[in-house]
Short mmCIF file of C-alpha atoms in Angstrom, two decimals:
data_model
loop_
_atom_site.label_atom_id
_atom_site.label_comp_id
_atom_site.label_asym_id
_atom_site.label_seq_id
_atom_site.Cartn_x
_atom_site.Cartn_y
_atom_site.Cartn_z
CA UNK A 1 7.05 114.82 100.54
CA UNK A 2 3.88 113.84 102.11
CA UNK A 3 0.59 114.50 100.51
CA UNK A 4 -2.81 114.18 101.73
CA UNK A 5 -5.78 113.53 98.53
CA UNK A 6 -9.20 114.08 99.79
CA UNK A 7 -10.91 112.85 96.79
CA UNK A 8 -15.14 111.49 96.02
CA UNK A 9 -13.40 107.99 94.97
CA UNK A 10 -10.39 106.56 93.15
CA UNK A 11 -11.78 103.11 93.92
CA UNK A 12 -14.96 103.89 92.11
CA UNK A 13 -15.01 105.67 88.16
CA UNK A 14 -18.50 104.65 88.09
CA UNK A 15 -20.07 107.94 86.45
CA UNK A 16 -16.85 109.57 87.42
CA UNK A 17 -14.33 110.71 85.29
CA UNK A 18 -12.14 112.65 88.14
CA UNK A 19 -10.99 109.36 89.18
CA UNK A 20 -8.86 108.66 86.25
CA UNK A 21 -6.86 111.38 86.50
CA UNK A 22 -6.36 111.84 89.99
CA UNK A 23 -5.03 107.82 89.87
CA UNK A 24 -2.44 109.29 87.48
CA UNK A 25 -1.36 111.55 89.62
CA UNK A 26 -1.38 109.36 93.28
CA UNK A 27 0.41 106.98 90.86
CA UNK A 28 3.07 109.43 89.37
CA UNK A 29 3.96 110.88 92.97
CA UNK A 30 4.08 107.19 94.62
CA UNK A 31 6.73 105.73 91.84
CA UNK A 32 8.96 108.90 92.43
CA UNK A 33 9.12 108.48 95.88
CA UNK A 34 6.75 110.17 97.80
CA UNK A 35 4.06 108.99 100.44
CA UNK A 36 0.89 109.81 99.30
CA UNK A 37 -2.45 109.07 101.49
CA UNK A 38 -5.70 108.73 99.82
CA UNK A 39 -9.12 109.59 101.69
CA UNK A 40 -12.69 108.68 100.49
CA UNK A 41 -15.62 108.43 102.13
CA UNK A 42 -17.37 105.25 102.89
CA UNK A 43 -20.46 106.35 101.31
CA UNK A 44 -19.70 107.61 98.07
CA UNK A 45 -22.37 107.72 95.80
CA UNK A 46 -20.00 106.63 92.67
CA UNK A 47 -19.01 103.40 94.84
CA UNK A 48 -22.06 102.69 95.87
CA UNK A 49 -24.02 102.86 92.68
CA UNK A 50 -21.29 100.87 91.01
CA UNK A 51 -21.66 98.00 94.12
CA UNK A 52 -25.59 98.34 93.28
CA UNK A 53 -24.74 97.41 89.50
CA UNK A 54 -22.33 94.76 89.75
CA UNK A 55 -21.72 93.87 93.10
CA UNK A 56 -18.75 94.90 96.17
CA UNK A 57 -16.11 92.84 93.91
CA UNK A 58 -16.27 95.90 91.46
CA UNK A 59 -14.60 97.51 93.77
CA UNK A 60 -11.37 96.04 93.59
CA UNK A 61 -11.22 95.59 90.37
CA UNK A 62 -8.81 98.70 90.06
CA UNK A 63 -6.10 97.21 92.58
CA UNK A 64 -4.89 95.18 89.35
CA UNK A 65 -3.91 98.20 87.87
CA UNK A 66 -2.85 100.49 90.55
CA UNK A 67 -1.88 98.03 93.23
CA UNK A 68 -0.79 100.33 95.53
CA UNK A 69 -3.66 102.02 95.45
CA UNK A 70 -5.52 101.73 99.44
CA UNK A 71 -7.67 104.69 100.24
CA UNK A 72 -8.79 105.16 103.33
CA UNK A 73 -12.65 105.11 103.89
CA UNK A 74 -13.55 106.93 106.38
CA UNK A 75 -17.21 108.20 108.24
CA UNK A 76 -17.20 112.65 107.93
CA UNK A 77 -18.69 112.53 111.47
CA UNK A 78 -15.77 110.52 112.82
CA UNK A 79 -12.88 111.87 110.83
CA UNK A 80 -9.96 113.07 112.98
CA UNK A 81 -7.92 115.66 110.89
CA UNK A 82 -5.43 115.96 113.70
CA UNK A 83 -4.39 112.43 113.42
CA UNK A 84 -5.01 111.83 109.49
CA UNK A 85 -3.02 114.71 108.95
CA UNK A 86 -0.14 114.47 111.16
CA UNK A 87 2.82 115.31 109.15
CA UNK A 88 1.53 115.84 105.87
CA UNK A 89 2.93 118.79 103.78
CA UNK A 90 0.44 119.51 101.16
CA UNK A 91 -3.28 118.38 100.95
CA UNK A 92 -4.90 118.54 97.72
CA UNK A 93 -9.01 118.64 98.13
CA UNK A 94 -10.79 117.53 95.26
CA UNK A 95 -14.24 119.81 94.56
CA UNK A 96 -16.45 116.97 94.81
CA UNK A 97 -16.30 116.42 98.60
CA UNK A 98 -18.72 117.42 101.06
CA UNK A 99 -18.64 121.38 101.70
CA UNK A 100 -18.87 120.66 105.32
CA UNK A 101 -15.21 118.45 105.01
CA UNK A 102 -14.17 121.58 102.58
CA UNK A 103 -14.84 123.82 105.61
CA UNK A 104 -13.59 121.59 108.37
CA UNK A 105 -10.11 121.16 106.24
CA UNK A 106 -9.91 125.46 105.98
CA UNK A 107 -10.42 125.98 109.63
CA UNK A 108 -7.84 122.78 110.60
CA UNK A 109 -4.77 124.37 108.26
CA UNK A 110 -6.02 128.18 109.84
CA UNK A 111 -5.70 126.57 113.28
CA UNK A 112 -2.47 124.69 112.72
CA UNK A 113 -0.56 125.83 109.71
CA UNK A 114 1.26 122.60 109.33
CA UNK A 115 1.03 122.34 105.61
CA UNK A 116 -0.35 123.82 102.80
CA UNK A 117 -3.90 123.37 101.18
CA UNK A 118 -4.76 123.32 98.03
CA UNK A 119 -8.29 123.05 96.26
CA UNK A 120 -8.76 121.56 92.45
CA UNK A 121 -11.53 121.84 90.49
CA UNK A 122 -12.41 120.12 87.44
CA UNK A 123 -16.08 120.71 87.46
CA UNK A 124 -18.54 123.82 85.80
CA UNK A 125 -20.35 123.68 88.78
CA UNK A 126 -18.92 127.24 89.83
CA UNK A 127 -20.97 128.82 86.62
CA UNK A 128 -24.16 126.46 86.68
CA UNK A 129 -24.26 126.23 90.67
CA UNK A 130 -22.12 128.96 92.13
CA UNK A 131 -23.45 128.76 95.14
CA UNK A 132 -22.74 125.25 95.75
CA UNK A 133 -18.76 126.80 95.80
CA UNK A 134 -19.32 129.44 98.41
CA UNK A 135 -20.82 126.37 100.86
CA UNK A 136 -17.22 125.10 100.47
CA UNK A 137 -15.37 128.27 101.79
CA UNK A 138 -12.62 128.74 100.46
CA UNK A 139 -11.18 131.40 102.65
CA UNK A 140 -8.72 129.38 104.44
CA UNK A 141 -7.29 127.76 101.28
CA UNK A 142 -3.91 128.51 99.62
CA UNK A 143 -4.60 128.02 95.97
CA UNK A 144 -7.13 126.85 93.69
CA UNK A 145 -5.56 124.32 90.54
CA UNK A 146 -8.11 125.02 88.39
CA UNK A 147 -8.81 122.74 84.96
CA UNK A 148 -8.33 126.03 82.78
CA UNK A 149 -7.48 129.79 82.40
CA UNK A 150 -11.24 130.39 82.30
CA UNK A 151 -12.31 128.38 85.38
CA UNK A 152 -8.82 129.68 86.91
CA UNK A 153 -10.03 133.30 86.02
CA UNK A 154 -13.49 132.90 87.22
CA UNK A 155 -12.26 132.07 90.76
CA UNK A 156 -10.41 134.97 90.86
CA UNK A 157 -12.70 137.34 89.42
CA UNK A 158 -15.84 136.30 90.90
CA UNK A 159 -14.13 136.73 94.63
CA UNK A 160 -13.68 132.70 95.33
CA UNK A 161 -10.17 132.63 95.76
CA UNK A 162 -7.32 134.99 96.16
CA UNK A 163 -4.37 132.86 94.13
CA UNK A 164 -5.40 130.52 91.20
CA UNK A 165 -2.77 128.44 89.19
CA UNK A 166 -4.21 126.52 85.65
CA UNK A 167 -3.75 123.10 85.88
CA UNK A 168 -5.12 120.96 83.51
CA UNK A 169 -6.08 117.31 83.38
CA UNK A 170 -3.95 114.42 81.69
CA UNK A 171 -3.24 111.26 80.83
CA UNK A 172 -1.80 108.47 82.97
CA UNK A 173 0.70 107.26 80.10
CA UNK A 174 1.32 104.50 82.06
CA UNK A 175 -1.28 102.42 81.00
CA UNK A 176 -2.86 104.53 78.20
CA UNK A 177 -0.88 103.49 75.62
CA UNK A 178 -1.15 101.57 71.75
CA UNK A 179 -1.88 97.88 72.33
CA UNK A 180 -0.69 97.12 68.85
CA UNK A 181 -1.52 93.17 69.80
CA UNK A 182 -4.84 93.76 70.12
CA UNK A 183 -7.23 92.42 67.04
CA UNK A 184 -9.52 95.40 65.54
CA UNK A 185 -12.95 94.22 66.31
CA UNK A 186 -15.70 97.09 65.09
CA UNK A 187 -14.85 100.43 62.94
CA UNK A 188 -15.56 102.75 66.02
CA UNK A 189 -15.59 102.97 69.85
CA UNK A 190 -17.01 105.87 72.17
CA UNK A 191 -16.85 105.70 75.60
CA UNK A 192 -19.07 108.75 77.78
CA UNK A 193 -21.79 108.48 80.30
CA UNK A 194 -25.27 110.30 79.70
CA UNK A 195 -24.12 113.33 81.55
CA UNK A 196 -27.35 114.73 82.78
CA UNK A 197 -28.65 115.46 79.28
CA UNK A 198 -25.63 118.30 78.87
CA UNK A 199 -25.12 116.61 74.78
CA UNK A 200 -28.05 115.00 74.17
CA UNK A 201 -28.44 116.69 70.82
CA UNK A 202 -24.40 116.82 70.12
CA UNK A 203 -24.91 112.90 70.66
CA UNK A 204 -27.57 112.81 67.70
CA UNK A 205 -25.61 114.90 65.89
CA UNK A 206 -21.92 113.91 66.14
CA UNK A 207 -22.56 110.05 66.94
CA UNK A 208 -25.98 109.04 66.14
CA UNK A 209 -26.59 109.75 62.79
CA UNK A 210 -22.62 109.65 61.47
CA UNK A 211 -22.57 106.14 62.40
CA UNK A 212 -26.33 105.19 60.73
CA UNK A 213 -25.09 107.40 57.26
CA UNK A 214 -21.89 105.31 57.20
CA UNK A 215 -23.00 101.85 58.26
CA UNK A 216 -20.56 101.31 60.85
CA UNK A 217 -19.60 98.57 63.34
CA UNK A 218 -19.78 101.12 66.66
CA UNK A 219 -20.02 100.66 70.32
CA UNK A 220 -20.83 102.53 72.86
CA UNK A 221 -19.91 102.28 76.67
CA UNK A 222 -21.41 104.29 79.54
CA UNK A 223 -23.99 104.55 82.14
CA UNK A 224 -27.38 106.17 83.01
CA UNK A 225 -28.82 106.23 79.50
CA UNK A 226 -32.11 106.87 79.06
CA UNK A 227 -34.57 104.20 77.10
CA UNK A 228 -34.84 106.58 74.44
CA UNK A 229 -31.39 107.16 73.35
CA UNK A 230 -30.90 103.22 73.91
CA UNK A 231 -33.55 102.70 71.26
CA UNK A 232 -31.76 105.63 69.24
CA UNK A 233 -28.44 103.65 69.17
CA UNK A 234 -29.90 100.41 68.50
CA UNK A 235 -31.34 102.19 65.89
CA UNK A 236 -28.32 103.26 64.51
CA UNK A 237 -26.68 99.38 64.37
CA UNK A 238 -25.11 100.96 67.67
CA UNK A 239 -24.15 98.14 70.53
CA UNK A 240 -24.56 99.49 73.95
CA UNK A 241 -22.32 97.63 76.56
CA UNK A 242 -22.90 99.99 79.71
CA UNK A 243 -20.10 100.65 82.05
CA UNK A 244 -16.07 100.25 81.09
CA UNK A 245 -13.62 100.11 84.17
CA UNK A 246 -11.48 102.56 83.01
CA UNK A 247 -8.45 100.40 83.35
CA UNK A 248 -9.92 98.70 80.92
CA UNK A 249 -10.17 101.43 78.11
CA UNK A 250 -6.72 101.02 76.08
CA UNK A 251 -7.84 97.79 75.61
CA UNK A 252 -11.65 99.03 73.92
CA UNK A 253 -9.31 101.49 72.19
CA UNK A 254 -7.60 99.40 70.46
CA UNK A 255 -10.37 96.89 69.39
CA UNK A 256 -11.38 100.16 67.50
CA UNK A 257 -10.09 101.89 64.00
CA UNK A 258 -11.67 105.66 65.01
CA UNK A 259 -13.15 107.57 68.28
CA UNK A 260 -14.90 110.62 68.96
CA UNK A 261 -14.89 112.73 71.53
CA UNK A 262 -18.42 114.76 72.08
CA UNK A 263 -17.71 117.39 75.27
CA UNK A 264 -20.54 118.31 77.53
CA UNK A 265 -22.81 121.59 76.55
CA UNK A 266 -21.55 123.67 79.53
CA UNK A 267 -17.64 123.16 78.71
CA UNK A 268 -17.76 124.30 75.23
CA UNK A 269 -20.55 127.12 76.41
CA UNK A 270 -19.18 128.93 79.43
CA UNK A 271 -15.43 126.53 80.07
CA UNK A 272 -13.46 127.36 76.80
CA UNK A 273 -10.10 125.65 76.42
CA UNK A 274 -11.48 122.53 79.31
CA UNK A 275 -11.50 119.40 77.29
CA UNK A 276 -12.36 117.37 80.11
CA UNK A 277 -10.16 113.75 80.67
CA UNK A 278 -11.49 111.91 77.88
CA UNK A 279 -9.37 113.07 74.33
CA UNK A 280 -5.75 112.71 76.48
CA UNK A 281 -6.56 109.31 76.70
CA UNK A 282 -7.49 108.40 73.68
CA UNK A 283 -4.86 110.10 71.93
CA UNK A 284 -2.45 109.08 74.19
CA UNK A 285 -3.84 105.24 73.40
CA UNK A 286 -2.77 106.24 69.91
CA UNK A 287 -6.19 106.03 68.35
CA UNK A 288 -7.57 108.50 65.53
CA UNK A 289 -9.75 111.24 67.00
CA UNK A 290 -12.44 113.02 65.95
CA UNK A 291 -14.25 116.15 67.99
CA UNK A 292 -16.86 117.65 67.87
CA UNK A 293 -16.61 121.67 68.45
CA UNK A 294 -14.59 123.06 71.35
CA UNK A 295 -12.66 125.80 71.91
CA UNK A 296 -8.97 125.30 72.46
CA UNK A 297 -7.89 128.52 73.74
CA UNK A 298 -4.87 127.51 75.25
CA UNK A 299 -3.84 125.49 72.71
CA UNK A 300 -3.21 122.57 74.03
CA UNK A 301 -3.40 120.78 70.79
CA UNK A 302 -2.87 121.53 67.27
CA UNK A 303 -6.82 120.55 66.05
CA UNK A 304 -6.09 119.26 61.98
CA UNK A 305 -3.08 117.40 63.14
CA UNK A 306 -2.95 116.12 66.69
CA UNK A 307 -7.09 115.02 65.83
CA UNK A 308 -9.66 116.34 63.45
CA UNK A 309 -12.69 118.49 64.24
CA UNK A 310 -16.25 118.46 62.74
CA UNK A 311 -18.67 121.52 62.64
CA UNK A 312 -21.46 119.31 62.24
CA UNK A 313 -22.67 116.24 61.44
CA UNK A 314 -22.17 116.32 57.60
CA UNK A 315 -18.12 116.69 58.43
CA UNK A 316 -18.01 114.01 61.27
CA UNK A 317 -19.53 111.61 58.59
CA UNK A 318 -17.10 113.15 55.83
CA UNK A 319 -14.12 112.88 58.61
CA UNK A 320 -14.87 109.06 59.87
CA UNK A 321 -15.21 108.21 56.29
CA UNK A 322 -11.83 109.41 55.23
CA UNK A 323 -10.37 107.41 58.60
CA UNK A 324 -11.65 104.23 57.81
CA UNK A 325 -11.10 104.78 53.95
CA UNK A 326 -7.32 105.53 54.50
CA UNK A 327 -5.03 103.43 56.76
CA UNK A 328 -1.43 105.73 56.27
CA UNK A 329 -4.04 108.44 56.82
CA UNK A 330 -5.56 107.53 60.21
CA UNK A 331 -2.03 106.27 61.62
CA UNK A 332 -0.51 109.58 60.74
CA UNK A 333 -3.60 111.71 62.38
CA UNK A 334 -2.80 109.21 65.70
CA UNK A 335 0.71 109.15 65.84
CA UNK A 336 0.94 112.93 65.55
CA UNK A 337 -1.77 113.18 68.66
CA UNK A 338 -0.01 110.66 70.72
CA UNK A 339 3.43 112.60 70.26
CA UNK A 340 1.94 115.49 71.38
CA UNK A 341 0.06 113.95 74.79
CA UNK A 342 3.73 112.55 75.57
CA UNK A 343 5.57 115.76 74.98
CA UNK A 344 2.83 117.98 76.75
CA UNK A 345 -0.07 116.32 78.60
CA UNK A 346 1.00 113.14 80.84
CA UNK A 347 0.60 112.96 84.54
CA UNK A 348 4.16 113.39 84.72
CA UNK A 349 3.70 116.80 83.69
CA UNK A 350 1.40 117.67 86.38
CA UNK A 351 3.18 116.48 88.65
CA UNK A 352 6.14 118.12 88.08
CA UNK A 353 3.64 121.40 87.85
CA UNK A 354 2.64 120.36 91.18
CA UNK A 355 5.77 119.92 92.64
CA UNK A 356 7.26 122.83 91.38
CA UNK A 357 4.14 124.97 92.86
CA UNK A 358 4.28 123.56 96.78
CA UNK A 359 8.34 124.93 96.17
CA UNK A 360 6.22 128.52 95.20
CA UNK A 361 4.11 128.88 97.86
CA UNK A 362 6.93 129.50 100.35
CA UNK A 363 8.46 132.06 98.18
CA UNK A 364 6.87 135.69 99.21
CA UNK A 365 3.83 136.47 96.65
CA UNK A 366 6.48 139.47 94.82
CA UNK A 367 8.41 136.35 93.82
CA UNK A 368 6.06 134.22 92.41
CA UNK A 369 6.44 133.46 88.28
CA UNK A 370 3.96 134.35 85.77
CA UNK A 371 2.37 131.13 85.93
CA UNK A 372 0.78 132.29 89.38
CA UNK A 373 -2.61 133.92 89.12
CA UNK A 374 -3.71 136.12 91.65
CA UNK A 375 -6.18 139.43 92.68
CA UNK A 376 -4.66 142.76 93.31
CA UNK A 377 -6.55 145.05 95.48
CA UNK A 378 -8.20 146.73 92.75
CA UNK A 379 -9.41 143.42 91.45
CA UNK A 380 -7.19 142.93 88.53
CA UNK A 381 -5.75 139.24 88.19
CA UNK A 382 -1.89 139.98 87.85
CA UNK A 383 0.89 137.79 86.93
CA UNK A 384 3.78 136.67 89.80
CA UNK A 385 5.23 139.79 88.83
CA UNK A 386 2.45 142.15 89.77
CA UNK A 387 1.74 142.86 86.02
CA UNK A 388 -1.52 143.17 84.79
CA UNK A 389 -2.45 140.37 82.43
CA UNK A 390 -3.26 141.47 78.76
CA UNK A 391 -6.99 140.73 77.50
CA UNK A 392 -6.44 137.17 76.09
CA UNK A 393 -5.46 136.44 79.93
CA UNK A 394 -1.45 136.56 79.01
CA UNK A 395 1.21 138.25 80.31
CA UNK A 396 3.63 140.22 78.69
CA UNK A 397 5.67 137.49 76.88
CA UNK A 398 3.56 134.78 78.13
CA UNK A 399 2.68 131.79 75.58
CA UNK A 400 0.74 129.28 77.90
CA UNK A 401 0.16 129.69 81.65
CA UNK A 402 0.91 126.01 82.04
CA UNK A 403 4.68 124.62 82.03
CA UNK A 404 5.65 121.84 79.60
CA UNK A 405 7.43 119.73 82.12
CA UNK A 406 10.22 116.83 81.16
CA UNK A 407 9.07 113.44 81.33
CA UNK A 408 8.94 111.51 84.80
CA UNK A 409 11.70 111.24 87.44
CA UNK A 410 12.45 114.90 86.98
CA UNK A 411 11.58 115.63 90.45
CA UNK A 412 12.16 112.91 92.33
CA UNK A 413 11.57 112.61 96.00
CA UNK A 414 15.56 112.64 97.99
CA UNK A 415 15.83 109.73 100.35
CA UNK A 416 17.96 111.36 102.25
CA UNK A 417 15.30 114.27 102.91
CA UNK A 418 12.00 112.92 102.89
CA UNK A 419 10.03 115.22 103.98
CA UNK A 420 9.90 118.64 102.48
CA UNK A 421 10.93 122.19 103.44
CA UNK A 422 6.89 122.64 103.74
CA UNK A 423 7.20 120.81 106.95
#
C-alpha cells in the first residue's frame, strides 16, 4: 500500500507531542512493507523554534533513530497534489496543518477519487476552538480517527463528520522499552512542556509540592516555562533541563526509580478516556507510574495495577513514597503496566487498526462492523450495523470500540501485490 502523511513535523517534537506517535506509526507501516511518504512544511513553527534553540543540526538528530525517516518539506503555495499524490491509496491528514491544505486535500480526492482520505485528530481544539475545525472542511473527507470515543462522538454529533472510527494513540515499542543497563541517577523523572498554562495548578499540586514533602532527587524536562514555575521547581530541589529529543526518553526513563504523568486541564475536563502520548511510553519503558486524575472510560488500563492514581497531593506523596520505599513493589506496579502496553497499546496495534479500516471503507456502509461510527439521518451515531449505540456509547455486546490487534507483521504488505485494492 501507499500512504500519503500530511503531518506539522516528524522531524521536529519540539513542543510537539504528535510527532512521537505518528513516527511509530510511519515506522510500523515502513518495516512491514509499505511505502509511506511523509509531507511537512518548510516552515513549521515546531522546527523552527527548535532551530532557534539549538541550532539546524537539531534537526537531524531524529534520523539516528528512525533512519528512514525523509519528509518532504515543501512551500503550501507551491505544493502540487497531482504529482505528490500520484498513486497513493490512503492519505492520512494530521489536524495540525494549515486549514487551507485541509481544504485543498478535500476538493483534490472530490475531484479525483484516487484514494481515500482520512483526517486524525489528537487535539481538544474542536471543544476550546471549534471553529478553528469548520476552517478545515471536512466535507470531502472519508473518516475522522479520532484519539477517543468522546472526541470520536463529538465529530459526529456536533455535524463535523459523517463516519468517525476511535483510534487512540500508542507507543512505538520499538524503542520505548526497559534499558535495564542504564545506572539509576535521581528518585524521579517528568518529562511535559508548559502547555499554555492548561495544569499549572495540577503541576503544584501533583509535582511541586510531592517532591519538596519527600525530599527527592527529581528532574524535570520541557519547554516554554515560565520564570515563575522555574523558581517554583528550584524551589522544590527540582533540576530543570529544558527540552528532551524524544528519542532520547527511554534513556531519562531509566536513569529514574518513579514518573508521573499530570494530563492537561481540558483532557480530563471535556476529553474523558484521552490520555494523551505520554503514560504509553512510560509504561511501555517499564517505569512505575503515577497519575494524577483522569478518566479512563474506555478502559484502556487497569488504574491500581497497570499504574497508580492520586486524588490529590497528599496521595501522590503517600504513592511516590511507597515506590521508592519498596523495590518488589515498584517492579511489580511496572511490569504489570508494560505487559499491558505490549498486549494492547503499541503502534503495531494501530496499525493493524488502520489497515484493517482502508479494507472497510470499500465495503458498502450496511457492512461496516461495530467499530465504525457514523450519523443516521435522524442524527443518532449508530454502529456498522445500523444499531443505535446504548448511552455509555456501546453497542449491543460491544466491550471497547477499539480492536486489540496481534503484535507486528500481522498484516504485512504482499510483494507480489503492492499496491492495494484502494487503487
Amino acid at each position: 500500500m501507499r500512504i500519503a502523511l500530511f503531518c506539522h513535523s516528524l522531524l521536529s517534537d519540539w513542543n510537539h507531542g504528535n510527532a512521537h506517535f505518528l513516527r511509530g506509526i510511519v515506522a510500523e507501516l515502513d518495516a512491514r512493507g509499505h511505502d509511506v511518504f511523509v509531507f511537512e512544511p518548510e516552515d513549521a513553527w515546531s522546527a523552527r523554534h527548535l532551530v532557534a534553540a539549538h541550532g539546524p543540526a537539531a534537526l537531524l538528530g531524529v534520523v539516528a533513530a528512525y533512519p528512514r525517516l525523509s519528509p518532504r518539506r515543501y512551500a503550501l503555495a507551491t505544493l502540487d497534489l497531482d504529482a505528490a499524490l500520484e498513486g497513493i491509496d490512503v492519505v492520512i491528514v494530521h489536524e495540525w496543518n494549515d486549514p487551507e491544505l485541509v481544504r485543498r486535500l478535500g476538493e483534490h480526492r472530490a475531484r479525483t477519487d484516487r484514494y481515500h482520505l482520512l483526517f486524525h485528530d489528537t487535539h481538544h481544539r474542536l471543544i476550546t476552538d471549534p471553529a478553528a475545525i469548520l476552517r478545515r472542511d471536512l466535507a470531502q473527507y472519508d473518516c475522522v480517527l479520532a484519539a477517543g470515543r468522546s472526541l470520536c462522538d463529538l465529530y459526529l454529533t456536533r455535524g463535523f463528520a459523517r463516519r468517525a472510527v476511535v483510534w487512540h494513540e500508542a507507543a512505538d515499542v520499538r524503542r520505548f522499552r526497559p534499558l535495564p543497563g542504564v545506572e539509576k541517577e535521581r528518585d524521579l523523572v517528568w518529562i511535559g512542556n508548559w502547555g499554555d498554562g492548561e495544569r499549572t495548578a495540577e503541576l503544584y499540586e501533583f509535582l511541586i509540592r510531592p517532591v519538596k514533602a519527600l525530599g527527592l532527587r527529581a528532574r524535570v524536562h520541557g519547554v516554554s516555562y515560565p520564570e515563575r514555575v522555574l523558581a517554583a521547581f528550584a524551589d522544590a530541589g527540582i533540576e530543570y533541563a529544558g527540552w528532551l529529543p524524544n528519542p532520547l526518553v527511554p534513556d531519562a526513563l531509566a536513569r529514574a526509580r518513579v514518573t508521573v504523568h499530570i494530563p492537561r486541564r481540558p483532557y480530563t475536563a471535556l476529553l474523558p478516556g484521552v490520555p494523551t502520548i505520554r503514560p504509553f511510553e512510560a509504561l511501555a519503558c517499564g517505569i512505575p507510574l503515577v497519575s494524577a486524575p483522569w478518566s479512563d472510560v474506555e478502559r484502556l488500563f487497569s488504574p491500581g495495577r497497570d499504574y497508580l492514581v492520586a486524588r490529590n497531593a497528599e496521595e501522590m506523596t503517600a504513592h511516590l513514597g511507597a515506590l521508592l520505599a519498596n523495590d518488589d513493589f515498584a517492579r511489580s506496579v511496572a511490569e504489570q503496566g508494560r505487559r499491558t502496553v505490549l498486549a494492547r497499546h503499541t503502534c503495531a496495534h494501530r496499525v493493524d487498526a488502520l489497515l484493517d479500516l482502508a479494507d472497510e471503507l470499500l465495503l458498502p456502509p450496511s457492512l461496516w462492523p461495530p467499530s465504525f461510527r457514523i450519523l443516521d439521518g435522524d442524527g443518532l451515531i449508530l454502529d456498522g450495523d445500523g444499531g443505535s449505540l446504548d448511552g455509555d456509547g456501546h453497542g449491543e455486546g460491544e466491550d471497547v470500540l477499539e480492536r486489540d490487534g496481534a503484535p507486528s507483521g500481522v498484516r504485512l504488505c504482499d510483494p507480489a501485490q503492492p499496491r492495494s485494492p484502494l487503487a
